[in-house]
């Protein structure tokens, strides 16, 4: 009975998946870009998360909730990829090249973000770019609020160490 | 404004500026194709898993002396010890079977419900079994984020539904689903949801290395309590580390050897 009811609902209106993707793709991609630090990785991460949403597309009623689900999927996938590959990352894949990043606008920020562990980086992006409350950051990271606060505090401390010398120079120029 | 606030505000602005460099149209058609591909793969994997589990269940029943005649002899009577391997393919999808340190628990608790068995196992009470299956599917489909498990109490012809007690409509949906079986009773038990406990268990598992390296606390196993009341951390340092572990992860956690 339930299955029949769901199928009857298919015919009416546009596909919620299409509507969701059209509305939120760019915002999600931007978040993914900050979390991964690489546009290609960001696209992979986002597309993988959206593919997971597709089977549940008929249940999409609240765009905010669906966006939260996609973001959570991206964050956790990103962190778990790190868990699986961190040995290789530590030994064979160097961090983003400072020289390459320096050519970008705000390359200092890119380098500083790249230097953060992935959980800290994701926490910083969720809190300071997406402006999520700490409780939601914890939920999306899949950890306790206390742990999320620890990630945020450590991330901010590391970023401050990397970025504050630049701020001081800027201050002297003015 | 403090220096700290100023830095955080500036960071937010710089993150926004960096993100604004990314602009792209949504490749909806491509994403739809990828989604369909993933859906087909998921269905195929679930189907294969269900077939494998059914085959395993059939083998077990054969070894027990023929499933259909289970009620005829005491040796084949429904076990009072819950089984961790239910025969429903969907149930097998649930849980943390890939997490070595997180034990997946699907069986039903004993105690006052000594005859409780997990939904999906054979039962001599077809009405209770059918009602349980229906409830299981409905809550999994619509309320999975608030649901822990459903068990049968064959002695009282009762379904025991463990779920988050929030105002989700789950209770009403279960009551409505049971309308075709008026003799079947239902008892709701307040527990955290399975996904929330799984998240907590995985977090603890993920941080096991830190506990070992920092505090010399070796987390051997993380287990979701069978009655849904919380998460059990097994460590040889249970006595000395209990307070610290509960302080870190909250009172849903209990610590044992």
Tab-separated table of C-alpha atoms in Angstrom, chain B residues 28 34 145 167 228 237 239 242:
chain	number	residue	atom	x	y	z
B	28	UNK	CA	21.440	18.112	-13.570
B	34	UNK	CA	24.926	9.036	-11.809
B	145	UNK	CA	16.129	8.889	12.069
B	167	UNK	CA	6.687	14.290	18.251
B	228	UNK	CA	18.859	0.856	22.814
B	237	UNK	CA	40.979	0.141	31.819
B	239	UNK	CA	37.633	1.109	36.252
B	242	UNK	CA	35.112	5.203	33.236
